[in-house]
Amino acid sequence: MTMRVECHPVLGNLENQRRITIYYDDQAYQAYEGDTIASAMMAEGVKTLRYHEVSGKGRGVYCNIGHCFECRVCVNEEKIVRACLTPVSEGMRIHSLS
Amino acid sequence: MSDLLIIGAGPAGLSAAIAAAEEGLSVTVIDEFPKAGGRLLGQLHQEPNGEWWNGIQKGEQLSQRAHQLGVTIQCEVSVYDISQSKNGWEVYTTRGEYKAEKLLLATGATESPIPVKGWTLPGVMTIGAAQIMGNVHRVKPGNSCIIIGANVLSMAIANELKLCGVNVKEIIIPKADITSNEAGNPEQVLSSLMRLTHLAPTPILRQLGKIGKMVHPKIAIRLFPKKGIRMFDIPLRLKTAALEIVGDRFATGVRTVNIKANGEIDHTSEKVVDADFVCIAGGLTPLSELASIIGCSFKYIPELGGHVPVHNEQMQTNIPGLYVAGNITGIESAKVAMAQGRVAGLAIAADITNDWEQMETSINKAIENVNITRDKALIQFHPGISDARKKFYQKSEVNLTQISKIKKREA
Ligand SMILES: Cc1cc2nc3c(=O)[nH]c(=O)nc-3n(C[C@H](O)[C@H](O)[C@H](O)COP(=O)(O)OP(=O)(O)OC[C@H]3O[C@@H](n4cnc5c(N)ncnc54)[C@H](O)[C@@H]3O)c2cc1C
Ligand code: FES
């Protein structure tokens, strides 16, 4: 189920979005070009982006603008980034941290 | 090396870039968000004349104008350190080092947390996070939500979420404790809503503003219905408190309870209200870490949202060559941030050319425009902003004429 706001009474409708495929923990997901990792995963209904180092409990987007660092994920097995500030790209491989 | 480096491509930073570039300065703007516009991007509210304030459009207009004037705007660049050098500033970022003669911090605001029990569950986010998800990324964090924290921002965004198709079940307040402070006290919440301007962006806020002039909050909160009042058809319940956000792997609802006017809990009324996601609205505070790294002096001014870097009306801080504009100087609406940005851009141009006299008229006009914009602002985040600003600037340790006198002597 997608959570996209396709139609909006003031902002208008989403049109001509280019679809791309990204991988989160080795599973394929559809995203729109221009999404951040955070918005792409939220649109697909995935709320948990990592697991706390000590308690093992899930964590997800909290501030969505780069302030809280709760949304850390690993991209292409090399870089740890904030999901809410990082745009998706075709074939991007994202892994949750634990 | 640019004449001017601006950190933050929000309304303040972009407006400063435009003003400075119009005066012939070479300007670079950097921002860590993927798109220029800052927090303007999420904003969407109706002005009293019925027109919509569409932040995405406003942001695009500002970026376009800046591009036309030759301003370089670079997104996805995070600043983590700054040092002052002989010729100006060195700024360390995730994309390398930037150098500039003058530096403007326009980093905006951040949301204050209210650590309600259960707030780390996935599906709990700040009210601003939900705003940006819906209006900017066009994604709903869920189909239904509960908002904890009743203030001007949460009330405006509740309606925006509704426009995105979210069922906003209720706006309630956090349980009173040492972390929620006034946000958990029904009387104080109502009192601060009632001190809002009569121009506020929702009819109910305007009404509260009018009532506030006649009725004492102590009495008003006693009369406030237990079931709440409706705003945009969303229940605003100041006598319902959140005890805990519940859920196993992610948030599934909020355990709530009825409270009396003084915050006293009626435990028999405890229940769980289901929701797909939960927003926490703790209010805004200036995002000023970079100014403290540099060693700027600070002052605590509650009306401005917390600690602000000491600065004068020309937006100069107590550190020569360092300027501030926008919400880093106090929490106000985007229009005020834009007006302040223009002042900073002009003042920096005067500073670089060392020609304050030539620029004096235009700087003073820009300052006057900040005051007019402030008085007409629809959204006032805290009561008493104008007076607090006036007092602050009168006492300001940063005196422009002194600085320019020193400069002339040096020359
Ligand atoms: C979540 C949120 C929602 C808001 N919603 C509303 C609203 O609906 N209506 C309203 O009137 N006001 C709202 N505001 C208030 C808002 O701050 C002002 O309206 C206005 O946007 C302030 O402009 P500014 O230029 O000072 O800062 P901003 O618009 O916040 O822009 C600052 C920019 O600086 C960047 N930045 C910060 N630190 C760094 C760094 N270290 N490195 C690189 N870049 C950095 C940020 O990414 C951001 O883009 C909101 C504020 C927040 C935080
Ligand atoms: S959600 Fe806060 S940094 Fe990404």
Coordinates of C-alpha atoms and ligand atoms in Angstrom, one line a residue:
Chain A
M1 CA 0.0 0.0 0.0
T2 CA 1.5 3.3 -1.0
M3 CA 1.1 6.3 1.3
R4 CA 1.7 8.9 -1.5
V5 CA -0.4 12.1 -1.4
E6 CA -1.1 11.9 -5.1
C7 CA -3.8 14.6 -5.1
H8 CA -3.8 17.7 -2.9
P9 CA -6.5 20.4 -2.9
V10 CA -4.0 23.3 -2.8
L11 CA -0.6 21.9 -3.9
G12 CA -2.1 20.1 -6.9
N13 CA -1.6 16.5 -8.2
L14 CA 1.7 14.6 -8.5
E15 CA 2.3 14.0 -12.2
N16 CA 5.1 12.5 -14.3
Q17 CA 7.0 11.1 -11.4
R18 CA 9.9 8.9 -12.5
R19 CA 9.9 5.6 -10.7
I20 CA 13.2 4.0 -9.6
T21 CA 14.1 0.9 -7.6
I22 CA 16.0 0.9 -4.4
Y23 CA 17.0 -1.9 -2.0
Y24 CA 16.5 -1.8 1.7
D25 CA 18.0 -4.7 3.6
D26 CA 18.2 -6.6 0.3
Q27 CA 14.5 -6.2 -0.5
A28 CA 13.4 -4.2 -3.6
Y29 CA 11.2 -1.1 -3.1
Q30 CA 9.7 1.4 -5.6
A31 CA 10.7 5.1 -5.0
Y32 CA 10.2 8.3 -6.9
E33 CA 13.1 10.3 -8.1
G34 CA 13.4 13.3 -5.7
D35 CA 12.5 11.2 -2.7
T36 CA 14.8 11.0 0.3
I37 CA 15.6 7.6 1.6
A38 CA 13.2 8.5 4.5
S39 CA 10.3 9.5 2.4
A40 CA 10.7 6.6 0.0
M41 CA 10.6 4.1 2.9
M42 CA 7.7 5.9 4.6
A43 CA 5.8 5.8 1.3
E44 CA 6.2 2.0 1.3
G45 CA 5.0 1.8 4.9
V46 CA 8.4 1.0 6.3
K47 CA 8.8 2.9 9.6
T48 CA 11.8 1.3 11.2
L49 CA 15.1 2.4 9.7
R50 CA 17.6 1.0 12.3
Y51 CA 17.8 -0.9 15.6
H52 CA 19.3 0.6 18.7
E53 CA 22.9 -0.5 19.4
V54 CA 22.2 -1.5 23.0
S55 CA 18.4 -2.2 23.4
G56 CA 17.9 -3.6 19.9
K57 CA 14.7 -1.6 19.7
G58 CA 13.5 0.0 16.4
R59 CA 14.1 3.7 15.5
G60 CA 12.7 5.7 12.6
V61 CA 12.4 9.2 11.3
Y62 CA 11.9 11.7 14.1
C63 CA 12.7 15.3 12.9
N64 CA 13.0 14.7 9.1
I65 CA 15.3 17.7 8.6
G66 CA 18.7 16.4 9.8
H67 CA 18.7 17.5 13.4
C68 CA 18.3 14.4 15.5
F69 CA 20.3 11.7 13.7
E70 CA 17.7 9.1 14.6
C71 CA 17.4 8.0 10.9
R72 CA 21.0 6.8 10.3
V73 CA 21.3 4.1 7.6
C74 CA 24.2 2.6 5.7
V75 CA 24.3 3.3 1.9
N76 CA 26.1 1.1 -0.6
E77 CA 27.9 -0.6 2.2
E78 CA 30.3 2.3 2.8
K79 CA 28.7 5.4 4.1
I80 CA 26.5 6.1 7.1
V81 CA 24.0 8.9 6.2
R82 CA 20.9 10.6 7.6
A83 CA 18.0 9.0 5.6
C84 CA 16.0 12.3 5.8
L85 CA 18.7 14.3 4.0
T86 CA 19.8 11.8 1.4
P87 CA 18.2 11.6 -2.0
V88 CA 17.6 8.1 -3.5
S89 CA 19.2 7.0 -6.7
E90 CA 18.5 4.0 -9.1
G91 CA 19.7 0.8 -7.6
M92 CA 20.8 2.3 -4.2
R93 CA 21.5 -0.3 -1.6
I94 CA 20.5 0.7 1.9
H95 CA 21.1 -1.3 5.0
S96 CA 19.7 -0.8 8.5
L97 CA 22.2 -0.4 11.3
S98 CA 22.0 -2.5 14.5
Chain B
M1 CA 36.9 32.6 -2.2
S2 CA 33.6 34.4 -2.1
D3 CA 32.9 37.8 -0.6
L4 CA 30.1 36.2 1.4
L5 CA 29.3 32.7 2.5
I6 CA 25.8 32.0 3.8
I7 CA 25.0 28.9 5.8
G8 CA 21.3 28.1 5.3
A9 CA 19.2 28.4 2.1
G10 CA 16.0 29.3 3.9
P11 CA 14.1 32.5 3.5
A12 CA 16.6 34.5 5.5
G13 CA 19.7 33.1 3.7
L14 CA 18.3 33.4 0.2
S15 CA 17.0 37.0 0.8
A16 CA 20.4 38.0 2.2
A17 CA 22.1 36.4 -0.9
I18 CA 19.8 38.4 -3.2
A19 CA 20.4 41.7 -1.4
A20 CA 24.1 41.2 -1.3
A21 CA 24.4 40.1 -4.9
E22 CA 22.3 43.1 -6.0
E23 CA 25.1 45.2 -4.4
G24 CA 27.7 43.4 -6.5
L25 CA 29.0 40.9 -4.0
S26 CA 30.0 37.3 -5.0
V27 CA 27.8 35.1 -2.8
T28 CA 27.7 31.3 -2.1
V29 CA 24.9 29.7 -0.1
I30 CA 25.2 26.2 1.3
D31 CA 22.6 24.0 2.9
E32 CA 22.4 20.4 4.0
F33 CA 18.8 19.8 2.8
P34 CA 18.5 18.4 -0.7
K35 CA 16.4 21.3 -1.8
A36 CA 16.8 25.1 -1.3
G37 CA 14.1 26.9 0.6
G38 CA 14.6 25.8 4.2
R39 CA 11.5 25.4 6.4
L40 CA 9.6 27.6 4.0
L41 CA 9.2 24.5 1.8
G42 CA 6.7 22.9 4.2
Q43 CA 4.6 26.0 4.9
L44 CA 1.0 26.2 3.6
H45 CA -1.6 28.4 5.2
Q46 CA -4.4 30.7 4.2
E47 CA -3.9 34.4 4.6
P48 CA -6.9 36.5 5.8
N49 CA -7.6 37.5 2.2
G50 CA -8.1 33.9 1.3
E51 CA -4.9 33.5 -0.7
W52 CA -2.6 30.5 0.2
W53 CA 0.9 31.1 1.5
N54 CA 2.6 28.3 -0.6
G55 CA 6.1 27.9 0.8
I56 CA 7.3 25.7 -2.1
Q57 CA 6.4 28.4 -4.6
K58 CA 8.0 31.1 -2.4
G59 CA 11.1 29.1 -2.0
E60 CA 11.4 28.5 -5.8
Q61 CA 10.9 32.2 -6.5
L62 CA 13.7 33.1 -4.1
S63 CA 16.1 30.5 -5.5
Q64 CA 15.4 31.6 -9.0
R65 CA 16.1 35.3 -8.3
A66 CA 19.3 34.3 -6.5
H67 CA 20.4 32.2 -9.5
Q68 CA 19.6 35.1 -11.9
L69 CA 22.0 37.3 -9.9
G70 CA 24.8 34.8 -10.1
V71 CA 24.5 33.4 -6.5
T72 CA 25.9 29.9 -6.2
I73 CA 23.6 27.6 -4.2
Q74 CA 24.9 24.2 -3.1
C75 CA 22.6 21.7 -1.3
E76 CA 23.5 18.5 0.5
V77 CA 26.4 20.3 2.2
S78 CA 26.5 20.0 6.0
V79 CA 28.7 22.4 8.0
Y80 CA 30.3 20.9 11.1
D81 CA 33.1 23.4 12.0
I82 CA 34.1 27.0 11.4
S83 CA 37.3 28.9 12.1
Q84 CA 38.3 32.5 11.7
S85 CA 41.4 33.2 9.6
K86 CA 43.3 36.4 8.8
N87 CA 41.3 37.1 5.6
G88 CA 37.9 35.9 6.8
W89 CA 36.4 32.5 7.4
E90 CA 37.1 28.9 6.9
V91 CA 34.1 26.6 6.9
Y92 CA 34.4 22.9 7.1
T93 CA 31.7 20.8 5.5
T94 CA 30.9 17.3 4.4
R95 CA 31.9 18.5 0.9
G96 CA 35.2 20.1 1.8
E97 CA 36.4 23.5 2.9
Y98 CA 34.8 26.8 1.9
K99 CA 36.5 30.2 2.4
A100 CA 34.9 33.7 2.5
E101 CA 35.5 37.1 3.7
K102 CA 32.2 37.5 5.5
L103 CA 30.0 34.9 7.0
L104 CA 26.2 34.8 7.6
L105 CA 24.6 32.2 9.8
A106 CA 21.0 31.6 8.7
T107 CA 20.5 28.2 10.1
G108 CA 16.9 28.7 11.3
A109 CA 15.2 26.9 14.1
T110 CA 14.9 23.4 15.6
E111 CA 12.0 21.7 17.3
S112 CA 12.2 21.3 21.1
P113 CA 11.6 17.8 22.3
I114 CA 9.0 16.6 24.7
P115 CA 10.2 13.2 25.8
V116 CA 6.8 11.5 26.3
K117 CA 7.1 7.9 27.4
G118 CA 7.3 5.8 24.2
W119 CA 8.6 8.6 22.0
T120 CA 11.4 6.6 20.5
L121 CA 9.0 4.1 18.8
P122 CA 9.1 4.3 15.0
G123 CA 6.0 6.2 13.9
V124 CA 6.5 9.0 16.5
M125 CA 7.9 12.1 15.0
T126 CA 7.9 15.9 15.4
I127 CA 5.0 17.9 14.0
G128 CA 7.5 19.5 11.6
A129 CA 8.6 16.1 10.4
A130 CA 5.0 15.2 9.4
Q131 CA 4.6 18.6 7.7
I132 CA 7.6 18.1 5.5
M133 CA 6.7 14.4 4.8
G134 CA 3.2 15.5 3.6
N135 CA 3.7 18.9 1.9
V136 CA 7.3 18.5 0.6
H137 CA 7.7 14.8 -0.1
R138 CA 4.0 14.2 -0.5
V139 CA 4.0 11.1 1.7
K140 CA 1.5 10.5 4.5
P141 CA 3.3 9.0 7.6
G142 CA 0.0 7.1 8.2
N143 CA -3.8 7.4 7.8
S144 CA -4.5 8.7 11.3
C145 CA -2.6 10.6 13.9
I146 CA -2.7 12.2 17.3
I147 CA -0.8 15.4 18.0
I148 CA 0.7 15.9 21.5
G149 CA 1.4 19.6 22.1
A150 CA -1.0 22.5 21.5
N151 CA 0.6 25.6 20.0
V152 CA 0.4 27.8 17.0
L153 CA 2.6 25.5 14.9
S154 CA 0.8 22.3 15.7
M155 CA -2.6 23.8 15.0
A156 CA -1.5 25.1 11.6
I157 CA 0.1 21.8 10.7
A158 CA -2.9 19.8 11.9
N159 CA -4.9 21.4 9.1
E160 CA -2.1 20.8 6.6
L161 CA -2.1 17.1 7.5
K162 CA -5.8 17.0 7.0
L163 CA -5.4 18.5 3.5
C164 CA -3.0 15.6 2.9
G165 CA -5.8 13.2 3.7
V166 CA -4.7 12.3 7.3
N167 CA -7.4 11.8 9.9
V168 CA -6.1 14.0 12.7
K169 CA -8.0 12.5 15.7
E170 CA -7.1 15.1 18.3
I171 CA -4.7 17.6 19.5
I172 CA -3.9 17.0 23.2
I173 CA -1.2 18.2 25.7
P174 CA 1.6 16.2 27.3
K175 CA 1.3 15.1 30.9
A176 CA 2.7 17.8 33.3
D177 CA 6.2 17.0 34.4
I178 CA 9.7 18.5 34.5
T179 CA 10.2 18.0 30.8
S180 CA 6.9 19.3 29.5
N181 CA 6.9 22.5 31.6
E182 CA 4.2 24.9 30.6
A183 CA 3.2 22.7 27.6
G184 CA 1.6 20.3 30.1
N185 CA -0.4 23.0 32.0
P186 CA -3.9 23.6 30.5
E187 CA -4.2 27.1 31.9
Q188 CA -0.8 28.2 30.5
V189 CA -1.4 26.5 27.2
L190 CA -4.7 28.3 26.8
S191 CA -3.2 31.6 28.0
S192 CA -0.4 31.5 25.5
L193 CA -2.9 30.6 22.7
M194 CA -5.1 33.5 23.8
R195 CA -2.2 36.0 23.7
L196 CA -1.7 35.2 20.0
T197 CA -2.4 37.9 17.5
H198 CA -5.9 38.6 16.3
L199 CA -4.4 38.0 12.9
A200 CA -3.6 34.3 13.5
P201 CA -4.0 32.0 10.6
T202 CA -7.1 30.1 11.8
P203 CA -10.5 31.5 12.8
I204 CA -10.5 29.7 16.1
L205 CA -7.1 31.2 17.0
R206 CA -8.4 34.6 16.0
Q207 CA -11.4 34.1 18.2
L208 CA -9.2 33.0 21.1
G209 CA -7.1 36.1 20.5
K210 CA -10.2 38.3 20.8
I211 CA -11.5 36.4 23.9
G212 CA -8.0 36.8 25.4
K213 CA -8.5 40.5 25.5
M214 CA -11.6 40.2 27.7
V215 CA -11.4 37.0 29.8
H216 CA -8.6 35.9 32.2
P217 CA -7.2 32.5 31.2
K218 CA -7.9 31.2 34.7
I219 CA -11.6 31.6 34.1
A220 CA -11.4 30.6 30.4
I221 CA -9.8 27.3 31.2
R222 CA -12.4 26.4 33.7
L223 CA -15.1 27.1 31.1
F224 CA -13.1 25.2 28.4
P225 CA -15.1 22.0 27.6
K226 CA -13.7 18.6 28.6
K227 CA -14.5 17.3 25.1
G228 CA -12.5 20.2 23.6
I229 CA -13.3 22.6 20.9
R230 CA -13.2 22.0 17.1
M231 CA -10.7 23.8 14.9
F232 CA -10.9 22.9 11.1
D233 CA -13.1 20.1 12.5
I234 CA -10.1 18.7 14.5
P235 CA -10.7 18.4 18.3
L236 CA -8.4 20.6 20.4
R237 CA -8.5 19.0 23.8
L238 CA -6.6 21.0 26.4
K239 CA -8.0 19.0 29.2
T240 CA -6.7 15.7 27.9
A241 CA -3.1 14.7 28.6
A242 CA -0.9 12.0 27.0
L243 CA 0.5 9.6 29.5
E244 CA 2.4 7.4 27.1
I245 CA 2.7 6.5 23.5
V246 CA 1.9 2.8 23.1
G247 CA 2.9 0.1 20.6
D248 CA 5.2 -2.9 20.4
R249 CA 7.4 -2.5 17.3
F250 CA 5.9 0.9 16.3
A251 CA 3.5 3.4 17.7
T252 CA -0.1 2.3 17.6
G253 CA -1.8 4.9 19.8
V254 CA -1.6 7.1 22.9
R255 CA -2.8 6.4 26.4
T256 CA -4.7 9.5 27.4
V257 CA -6.4 10.8 30.5
N258 CA -8.7 13.7 31.5
I259 CA -7.1 16.4 33.5
K260 CA -8.5 19.4 35.4
A261 CA -7.7 23.0 34.7
N262 CA -4.7 22.9 37.1
G263 CA -3.3 19.7 35.4
E264 CA -4.6 17.3 38.1
I265 CA -5.1 13.8 36.6
D266 CA -8.4 11.9 36.8
H267 CA -7.1 8.4 36.6
T268 CA -10.5 6.8 36.1
S269 CA -10.7 8.3 32.7
E270 CA -7.6 6.5 31.3
K271 CA -8.0 5.0 27.8
V272 CA -6.0 4.2 24.7
V273 CA -6.7 6.1 21.5
D274 CA -5.5 4.3 18.3
A275 CA -3.5 6.1 15.6
D276 CA -1.1 5.2 12.8
F277 CA 1.4 7.8 13.9
V278 CA 1.9 10.3 16.7
C279 CA 3.4 13.8 16.4
I280 CA 5.1 15.7 19.2
A281 CA 4.9 19.5 19.1
G282 CA 7.3 21.0 21.6
G283 CA 7.7 24.4 19.9
L284 CA 10.7 26.0 18.2
T285 CA 14.0 27.2 19.4
P286 CA 16.9 28.9 17.5
L287 CA 19.4 26.6 15.9
S288 CA 22.6 28.4 16.9
E289 CA 25.3 25.7 17.5
L290 CA 27.5 27.2 14.8
A291 CA 27.5 30.6 16.5
S292 CA 28.6 29.1 19.7
I293 CA 31.4 27.1 18.0
I294 CA 32.7 30.5 16.8
G295 CA 32.5 31.9 20.3
C296 CA 29.7 34.4 19.8
S297 CA 28.0 35.8 22.9
F298 CA 24.5 34.6 23.7
K299 CA 21.5 36.0 25.5
Y300 CA 18.5 34.1 26.8
I301 CA 15.2 35.7 25.7
P302 CA 12.1 33.6 26.2
E303 CA 10.0 35.6 23.8
L304 CA 12.5 34.8 21.0
G305 CA 12.4 31.1 21.8
G306 CA 15.6 30.7 23.9
H307 CA 19.3 31.5 23.6
V308 CA 20.1 33.9 20.7
P309 CA 23.4 35.1 19.5
V310 CA 24.0 38.7 20.5
H311 CA 23.5 40.9 17.5
N312 CA 22.3 44.4 16.6
E313 CA 19.6 45.7 14.3
Q314 CA 22.0 45.5 11.4
M315 CA 22.4 41.8 12.1
Q316 CA 26.0 42.1 13.1
T317 CA 27.2 39.8 16.0
N318 CA 29.8 40.8 18.5
I319 CA 32.4 39.0 16.3
P320 CA 33.5 41.2 13.4
G321 CA 32.6 39.8 10.0
L322 CA 30.0 37.4 11.4
Y323 CA 26.3 38.1 10.8
V324 CA 23.1 36.3 11.7
A325 CA 19.6 36.5 10.2
G326 CA 16.3 34.6 10.4
N327 CA 15.2 32.3 13.1
I328 CA 18.7 31.9 14.6
T329 CA 18.0 35.3 16.0
G330 CA 14.5 34.4 17.4
I331 CA 11.5 32.4 16.3
E332 CA 9.3 34.3 13.9
S333 CA 7.5 33.7 10.6
A334 CA 9.2 33.3 7.2
K335 CA 8.3 36.9 6.1
V336 CA 10.2 38.4 9.0
A337 CA 13.1 36.1 8.2
M338 CA 13.1 37.4 4.6
A339 CA 13.1 41.0 5.8
Q340 CA 15.9 40.3 8.2
G341 CA 17.9 38.6 5.4
R342 CA 17.7 41.7 3.3
V343 CA 19.1 43.8 6.2
A344 CA 22.0 41.4 6.6
G345 CA 22.8 41.3 2.9
L346 CA 22.9 45.1 2.7
A347 CA 24.9 45.5 5.9
I348 CA 27.4 43.0 4.7
A349 CA 27.7 44.9 1.4
A350 CA 28.4 48.1 3.4
D351 CA 30.9 46.2 5.5
I352 CA 32.8 44.9 2.5
T353 CA 32.9 48.2 0.7
N354 CA 33.5 50.0 4.0
D355 CA 30.9 52.5 2.9
W356 CA 28.2 52.5 5.7
E357 CA 27.3 56.1 4.9
Q358 CA 26.4 55.4 1.3
M359 CA 24.3 52.4 2.3
E360 CA 22.8 54.0 5.4
T361 CA 19.4 55.0 3.9
S362 CA 18.8 51.6 2.3
I363 CA 19.8 49.7 5.5
N364 CA 17.5 51.8 7.6
K365 CA 14.7 51.3 5.2
A366 CA 15.2 47.6 5.3
I367 CA 15.2 47.7 9.2
E368 CA 12.0 49.6 9.1
N369 CA 10.5 46.9 6.9
V370 CA 11.5 44.2 9.4
N371 CA 9.5 46.1 12.1
I372 CA 6.5 46.6 9.8
T373 CA 6.6 42.9 8.8
R374 CA 6.9 41.8 12.4
D375 CA 3.8 43.9 13.4
K376 CA 1.8 42.5 10.6
A377 CA 2.9 38.9 11.1
L378 CA 0.0 36.3 11.0
I379 CA 1.9 33.8 13.0
Q380 CA 3.5 34.9 16.2
F381 CA 5.2 32.1 17.9
H382 CA 5.5 33.8 21.3
P383 CA 3.7 36.8 22.7
G384 CA 5.7 40.0 23.2
I385 CA 8.2 39.5 20.4
S386 CA 8.3 43.2 19.3
D387 CA 8.9 44.6 22.8
A388 CA 11.5 41.9 23.6
R389 CA 13.4 42.8 20.3
K390 CA 13.3 46.5 21.0
K391 CA 14.7 46.0 24.5
F392 CA 17.3 43.7 23.2
Y393 CA 18.5 46.0 20.5
Q394 CA 18.5 49.1 22.8
K395 CA 20.8 47.2 25.2
S396 CA 22.8 45.6 22.4
E397 CA 26.5 45.5 23.0
V398 CA 27.1 45.5 19.3
N399 CA 27.2 49.1 18.2
L400 CA 27.3 49.7 14.5
T401 CA 28.6 53.2 14.7
Q402 CA 31.4 52.1 16.9
I403 CA 32.4 49.3 14.5
S404 CA 32.4 51.7 11.6
K405 CA 34.4 54.2 13.5
I406 CA 37.0 51.6 14.4
K407 CA 37.1 50.6 10.7
K408 CA 37.7 54.2 9.6
R409 CA 40.5 54.6 12.1
E410 CA 42.1 51.5 10.8
A411 CA 41.8 52.6 7.2
Ligands
LIG1 C1 10.1 22.0 11.4 C2 9.7 23.4 11.3 C3 8.5 23.8 10.7 C4 8.1 25.1 10.6 N1 6.9 25.4 10.1 C5 6.5 26.7 10.0 C6 5.2 27.1 9.5 O1 4.4 26.2 9.1 N2 4.9 28.4 9.4 C7 5.7 29.4 9.8 O2 5.4 30.6 9.7 N3 7.0 29.1 10.3 C8 7.3 27.8 10.4 N4 8.6 27.5 10.9 C9 9.4 28.6 11.4 C10 10.5 28.8 10.4 O3 11.7 28.6 11.1 C11 10.4 30.2 9.7 O4 9.2 30.4 9.2 C12 11.5 30.4 8.6 O5 11.5 29.3 7.7 C13 12.8 30.7 9.2 O6 13.7 31.0 8.1 P1 15.3 30.9 8.2 O7 15.8 31.3 6.9 O8 15.7 31.6 9.4 O9 15.6 29.3 8.5 P2 15.1 28.0 7.8 O10 14.0 28.2 6.9 O11 15.0 27.0 8.9 O12 16.4 27.6 6.9 C14 17.6 27.3 7.5 C15 18.4 26.3 6.6 O13 19.7 26.2 7.2 C16 20.1 24.8 6.9 N5 21.1 24.5 7.9 C17 21.0 24.5 9.3 N6 22.2 24.1 9.9 C18 23.0 23.7 8.9 C19 24.3 23.2 8.8 N7 25.0 22.9 9.9 N8 24.9 22.9 7.6 C20 24.2 23.2 6.5 N9 22.9 23.7 6.4 C21 22.4 24.0 7.6 C22 18.9 24.0 7.0 O14 19.0 22.8 6.3 C23 17.8 25.0 6.5 O15 17.5 24.7 5.2 C24 9.0 26.1 11.0 C25 10.2 25.8 11.6 C26 10.6 24.4 11.7 C27 11.9 24.1 12.3
FES2 S1 15.1 12.2 11.2 FE1 16.2 13.5 12.4 S2 18.1 13.5 11.4 FE2 16.8 12.3 10.1

